[in-house]
Short mmCIF file of C-alpha atoms in Angstrom, two decimals:
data_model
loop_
_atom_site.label_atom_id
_atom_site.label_comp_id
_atom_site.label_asym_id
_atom_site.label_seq_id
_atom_site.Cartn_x
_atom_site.Cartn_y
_atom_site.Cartn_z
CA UNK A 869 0.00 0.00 0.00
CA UNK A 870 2.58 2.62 1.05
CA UNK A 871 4.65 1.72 -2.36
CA UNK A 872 1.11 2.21 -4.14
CA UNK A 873 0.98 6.01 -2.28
CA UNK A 874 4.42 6.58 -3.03
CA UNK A 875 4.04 5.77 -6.72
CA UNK A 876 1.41 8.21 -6.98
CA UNK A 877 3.49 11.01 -4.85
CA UNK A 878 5.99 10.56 -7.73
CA UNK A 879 3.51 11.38 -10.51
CA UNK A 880 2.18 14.47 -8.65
CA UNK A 881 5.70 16.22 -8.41
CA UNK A 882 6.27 15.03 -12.25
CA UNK A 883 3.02 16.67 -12.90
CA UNK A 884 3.65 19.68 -10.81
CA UNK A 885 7.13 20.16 -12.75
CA UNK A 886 4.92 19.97 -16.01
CA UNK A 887 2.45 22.57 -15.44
CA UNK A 888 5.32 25.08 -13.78
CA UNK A 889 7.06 25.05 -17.52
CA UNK A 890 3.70 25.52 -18.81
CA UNK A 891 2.56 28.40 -16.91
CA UNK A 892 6.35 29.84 -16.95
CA UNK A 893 6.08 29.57 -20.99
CA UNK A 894 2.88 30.49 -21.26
CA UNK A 895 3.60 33.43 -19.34
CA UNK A 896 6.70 34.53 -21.51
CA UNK A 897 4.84 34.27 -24.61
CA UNK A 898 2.00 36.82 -23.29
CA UNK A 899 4.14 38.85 -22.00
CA UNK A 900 5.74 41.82 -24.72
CA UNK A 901 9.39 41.41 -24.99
CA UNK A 902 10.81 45.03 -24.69
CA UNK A 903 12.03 46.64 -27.43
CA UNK A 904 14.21 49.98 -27.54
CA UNK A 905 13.21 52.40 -29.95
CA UNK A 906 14.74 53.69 -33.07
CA UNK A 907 15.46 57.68 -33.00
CA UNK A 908 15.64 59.49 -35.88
CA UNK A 909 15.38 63.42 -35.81
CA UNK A 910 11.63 63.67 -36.21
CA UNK A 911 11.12 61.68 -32.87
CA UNK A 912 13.93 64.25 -30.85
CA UNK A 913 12.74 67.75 -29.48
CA UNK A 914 12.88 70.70 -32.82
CA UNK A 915 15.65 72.66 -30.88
CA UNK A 916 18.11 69.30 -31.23
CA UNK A 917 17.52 69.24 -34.63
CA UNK A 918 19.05 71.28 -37.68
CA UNK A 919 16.02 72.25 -39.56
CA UNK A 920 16.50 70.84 -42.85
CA UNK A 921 16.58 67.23 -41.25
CA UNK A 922 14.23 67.75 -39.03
CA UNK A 923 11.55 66.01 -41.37
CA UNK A 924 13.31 62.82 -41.64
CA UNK A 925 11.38 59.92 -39.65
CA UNK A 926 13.23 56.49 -40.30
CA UNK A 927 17.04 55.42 -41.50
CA UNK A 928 18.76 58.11 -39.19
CA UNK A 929 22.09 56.96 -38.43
CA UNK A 930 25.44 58.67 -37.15
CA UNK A 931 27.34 59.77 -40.36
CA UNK A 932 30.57 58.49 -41.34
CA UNK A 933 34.06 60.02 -39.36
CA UNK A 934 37.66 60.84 -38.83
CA UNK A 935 39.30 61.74 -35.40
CA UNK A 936 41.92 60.99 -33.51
CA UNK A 937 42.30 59.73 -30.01
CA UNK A 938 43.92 59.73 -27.07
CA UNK A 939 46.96 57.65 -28.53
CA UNK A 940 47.44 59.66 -31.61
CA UNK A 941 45.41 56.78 -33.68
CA UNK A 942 42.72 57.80 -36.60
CA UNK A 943 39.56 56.65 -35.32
CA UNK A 944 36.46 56.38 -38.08
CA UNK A 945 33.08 54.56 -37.85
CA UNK A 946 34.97 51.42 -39.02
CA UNK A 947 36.69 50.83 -35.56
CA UNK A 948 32.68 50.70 -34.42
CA UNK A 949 31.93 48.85 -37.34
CA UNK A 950 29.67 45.74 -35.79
CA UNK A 951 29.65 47.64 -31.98
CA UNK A 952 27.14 48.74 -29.66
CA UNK A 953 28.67 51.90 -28.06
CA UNK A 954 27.69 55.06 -26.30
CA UNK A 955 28.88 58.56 -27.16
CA UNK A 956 29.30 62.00 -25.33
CA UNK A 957 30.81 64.83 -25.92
CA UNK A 958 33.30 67.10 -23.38
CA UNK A 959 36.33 68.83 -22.83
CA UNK A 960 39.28 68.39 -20.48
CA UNK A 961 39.48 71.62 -18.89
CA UNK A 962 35.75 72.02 -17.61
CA UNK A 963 34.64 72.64 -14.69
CA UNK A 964 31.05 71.47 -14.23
CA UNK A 965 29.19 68.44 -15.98
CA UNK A 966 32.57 67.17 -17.30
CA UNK A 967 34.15 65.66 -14.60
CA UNK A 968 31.03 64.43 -13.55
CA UNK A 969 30.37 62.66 -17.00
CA UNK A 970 33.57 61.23 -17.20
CA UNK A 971 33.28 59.22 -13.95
CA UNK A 972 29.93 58.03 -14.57
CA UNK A 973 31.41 57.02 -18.06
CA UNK A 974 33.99 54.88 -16.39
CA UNK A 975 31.60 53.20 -14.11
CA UNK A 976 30.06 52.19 -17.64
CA UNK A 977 33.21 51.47 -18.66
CA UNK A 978 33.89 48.74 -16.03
CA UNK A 979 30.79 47.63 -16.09
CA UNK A 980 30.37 46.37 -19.53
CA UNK A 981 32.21 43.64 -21.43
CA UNK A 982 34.90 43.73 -24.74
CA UNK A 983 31.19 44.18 -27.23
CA UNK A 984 30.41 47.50 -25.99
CA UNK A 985 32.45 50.93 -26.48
CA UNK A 986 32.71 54.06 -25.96
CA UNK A 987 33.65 57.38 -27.70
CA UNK A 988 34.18 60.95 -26.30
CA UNK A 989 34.44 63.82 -28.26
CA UNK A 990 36.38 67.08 -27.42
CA UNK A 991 34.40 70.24 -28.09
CA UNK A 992 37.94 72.03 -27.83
CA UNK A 993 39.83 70.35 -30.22
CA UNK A 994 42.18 73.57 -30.30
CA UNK A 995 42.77 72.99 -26.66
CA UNK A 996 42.67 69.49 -26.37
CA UNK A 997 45.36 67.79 -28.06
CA UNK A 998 46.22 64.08 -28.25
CA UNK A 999 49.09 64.71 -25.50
CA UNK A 1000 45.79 66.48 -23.31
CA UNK A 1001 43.52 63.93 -23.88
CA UNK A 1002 46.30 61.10 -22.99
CA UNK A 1003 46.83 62.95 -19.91
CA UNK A 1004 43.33 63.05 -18.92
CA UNK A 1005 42.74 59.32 -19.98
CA UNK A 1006 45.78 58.08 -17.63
CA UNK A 1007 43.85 60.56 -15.28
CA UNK A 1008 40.50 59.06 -15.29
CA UNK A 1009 41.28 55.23 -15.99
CA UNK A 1010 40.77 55.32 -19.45
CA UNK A 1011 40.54 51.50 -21.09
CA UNK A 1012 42.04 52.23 -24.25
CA UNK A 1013 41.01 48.89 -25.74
CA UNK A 1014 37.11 50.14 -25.24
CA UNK A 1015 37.09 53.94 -24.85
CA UNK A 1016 37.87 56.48 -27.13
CA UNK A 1017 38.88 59.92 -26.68
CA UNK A 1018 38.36 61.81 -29.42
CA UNK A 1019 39.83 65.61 -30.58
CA UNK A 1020 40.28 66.51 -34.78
CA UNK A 1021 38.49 68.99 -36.87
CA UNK A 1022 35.81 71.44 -34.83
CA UNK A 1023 33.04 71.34 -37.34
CA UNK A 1024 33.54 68.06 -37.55
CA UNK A 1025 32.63 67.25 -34.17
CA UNK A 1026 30.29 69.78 -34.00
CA UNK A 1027 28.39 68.55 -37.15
CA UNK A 1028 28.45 65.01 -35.65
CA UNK A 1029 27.21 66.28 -32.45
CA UNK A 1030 24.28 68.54 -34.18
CA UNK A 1031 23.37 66.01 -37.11
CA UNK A 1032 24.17 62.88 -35.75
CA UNK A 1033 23.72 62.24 -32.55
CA UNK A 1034 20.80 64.91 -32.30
CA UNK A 1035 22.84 65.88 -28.47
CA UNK A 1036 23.39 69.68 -28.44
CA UNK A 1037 20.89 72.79 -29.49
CA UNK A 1038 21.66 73.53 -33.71
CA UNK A 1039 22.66 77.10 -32.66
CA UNK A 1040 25.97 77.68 -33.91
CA UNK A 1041 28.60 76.67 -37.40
CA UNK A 1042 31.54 75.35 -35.63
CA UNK A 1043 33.15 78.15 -36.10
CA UNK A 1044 35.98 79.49 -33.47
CA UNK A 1045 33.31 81.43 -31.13
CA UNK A 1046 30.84 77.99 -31.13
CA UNK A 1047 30.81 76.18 -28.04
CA UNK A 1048 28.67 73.13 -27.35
CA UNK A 1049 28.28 71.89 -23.87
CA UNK A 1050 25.46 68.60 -23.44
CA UNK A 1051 25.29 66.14 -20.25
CA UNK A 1052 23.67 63.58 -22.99
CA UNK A 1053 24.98 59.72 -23.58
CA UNK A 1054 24.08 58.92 -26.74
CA UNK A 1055 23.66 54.83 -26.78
CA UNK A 1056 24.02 53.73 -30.73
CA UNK A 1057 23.29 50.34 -31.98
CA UNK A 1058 26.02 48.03 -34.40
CA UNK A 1059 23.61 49.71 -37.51
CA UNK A 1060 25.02 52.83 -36.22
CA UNK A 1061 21.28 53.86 -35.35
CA UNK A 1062 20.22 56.37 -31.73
CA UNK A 1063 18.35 54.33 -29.24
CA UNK A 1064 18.59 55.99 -26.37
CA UNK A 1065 19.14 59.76 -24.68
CA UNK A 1066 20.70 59.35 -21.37
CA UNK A 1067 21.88 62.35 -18.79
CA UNK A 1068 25.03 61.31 -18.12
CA UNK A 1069 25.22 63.19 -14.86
CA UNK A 1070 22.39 61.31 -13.09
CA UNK A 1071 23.13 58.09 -11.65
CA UNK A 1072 19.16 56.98 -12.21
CA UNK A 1073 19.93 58.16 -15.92
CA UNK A 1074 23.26 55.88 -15.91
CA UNK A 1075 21.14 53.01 -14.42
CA UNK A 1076 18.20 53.28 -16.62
CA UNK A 1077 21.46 53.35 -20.05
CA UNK A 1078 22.84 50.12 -18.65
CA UNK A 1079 19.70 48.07 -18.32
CA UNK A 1080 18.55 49.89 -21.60
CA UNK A 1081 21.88 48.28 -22.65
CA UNK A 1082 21.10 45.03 -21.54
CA UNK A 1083 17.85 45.03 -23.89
CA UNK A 1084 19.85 46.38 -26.92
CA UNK A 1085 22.22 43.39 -26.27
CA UNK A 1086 19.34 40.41 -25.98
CA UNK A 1087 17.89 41.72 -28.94
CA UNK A 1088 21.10 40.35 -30.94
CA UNK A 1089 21.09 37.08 -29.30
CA UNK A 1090 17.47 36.64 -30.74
#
């Protein structure tokens, strides 16, 4: 009798087991996966956006580059080629957001692994020099194999910064009286494509970027 009981205690745990993966998948296949969204420059507030693209609503991604970083290296859109990375945009010798940025940037830094990067561009190129910005990088902890700082031509950056990466007010040419100054991440997908607007002074922000992240990544594993 008690191997008769026991026989049917087995069945109940097997059955038990059964209808947990069935409620657990069931419950994964109701419930929306979450998605980040796609940002092109009708989606971003006017004042980010240089008026004639303001109209475009799909295919927005961060135009093609040349720079140079921190160890006196050309750096273009190929060495991102494939990458999820996030982008700012500072300069060595301020005061205020900077230095705030730039920590929270290495936390983000440490955090994530070899298939994410990063890229910082100086918005005084004519003060910040590849000797500068390798003196800042040994400074702040600076990964070279994962984070770029970047200094070259002004209107360069400050085209990228205006037309690409939709981060700073379109006030301004690039011209030697422009200055740009934006707490924003920028987190960019390997299609080279916005997904996400981050204040990069704000540890909630950085928090909200790295699980943001996290999504980004799973939707590549898919």
């Amino acid at each position: 009798m008690r191997s008769f009981f026991s026989g049917y205690k087995i069945f109940g745990l097997v059955l038990l087991l059964i209808s947990s993966v069935v409620v657990y998948l069931f419950y994964n296949a109701l419930t929306p996966k979450k998605i980040l969204p796609i940002y092109s420059p009708a989606m971003v507030n006017s004042e980010l956006v240089a008026e004639e693209i303001q109209h475009i609503r799909k295919y927005h991604t961060i135009s093609d580059f040349e720079l140079t970083n921190q160890n006196g290296k050309t750096i273009t859109q190929a060495d991102y080629d494939g990458k999820i990375y996030i982008a700012d945009f500072f300069f060595t010798t301020c005061p205020t957001i900077c230095p705030i940025m730039t920590k929270n940037m290495a936390s983000i830094q440490d955090k994530v692994g070899d298939d994410v990067l990063l890229l910082s561009h100086s918005v005084t190129p004519q003060i910040d020099s590849v000797a500068q910005l390798k003196k800042y990088a040994l400074e702040k902890g600076v990964d070279d194999t994962k984070w770029n700082l970047v200094t070259g031509d002004k209107k360069q950056i400050y085209e990228l910064a205006r037309k690409s990466y939709l981060a700073v007010k379109t006030d301004g040419d690039g011209g030697p009286f422009d200055m740009i100054h934006t707490e924003n991440f920028i987190l960019v997908d390997k299609e080279k494509r916005i997904r996400g607007f981050y204040d990069g002074t704000k540890e909630e922000e950085i928090q909200k970027l790295l699980s943001d992240l996290e999504i980004l990544k799973a939707s590549y594993a898919e």
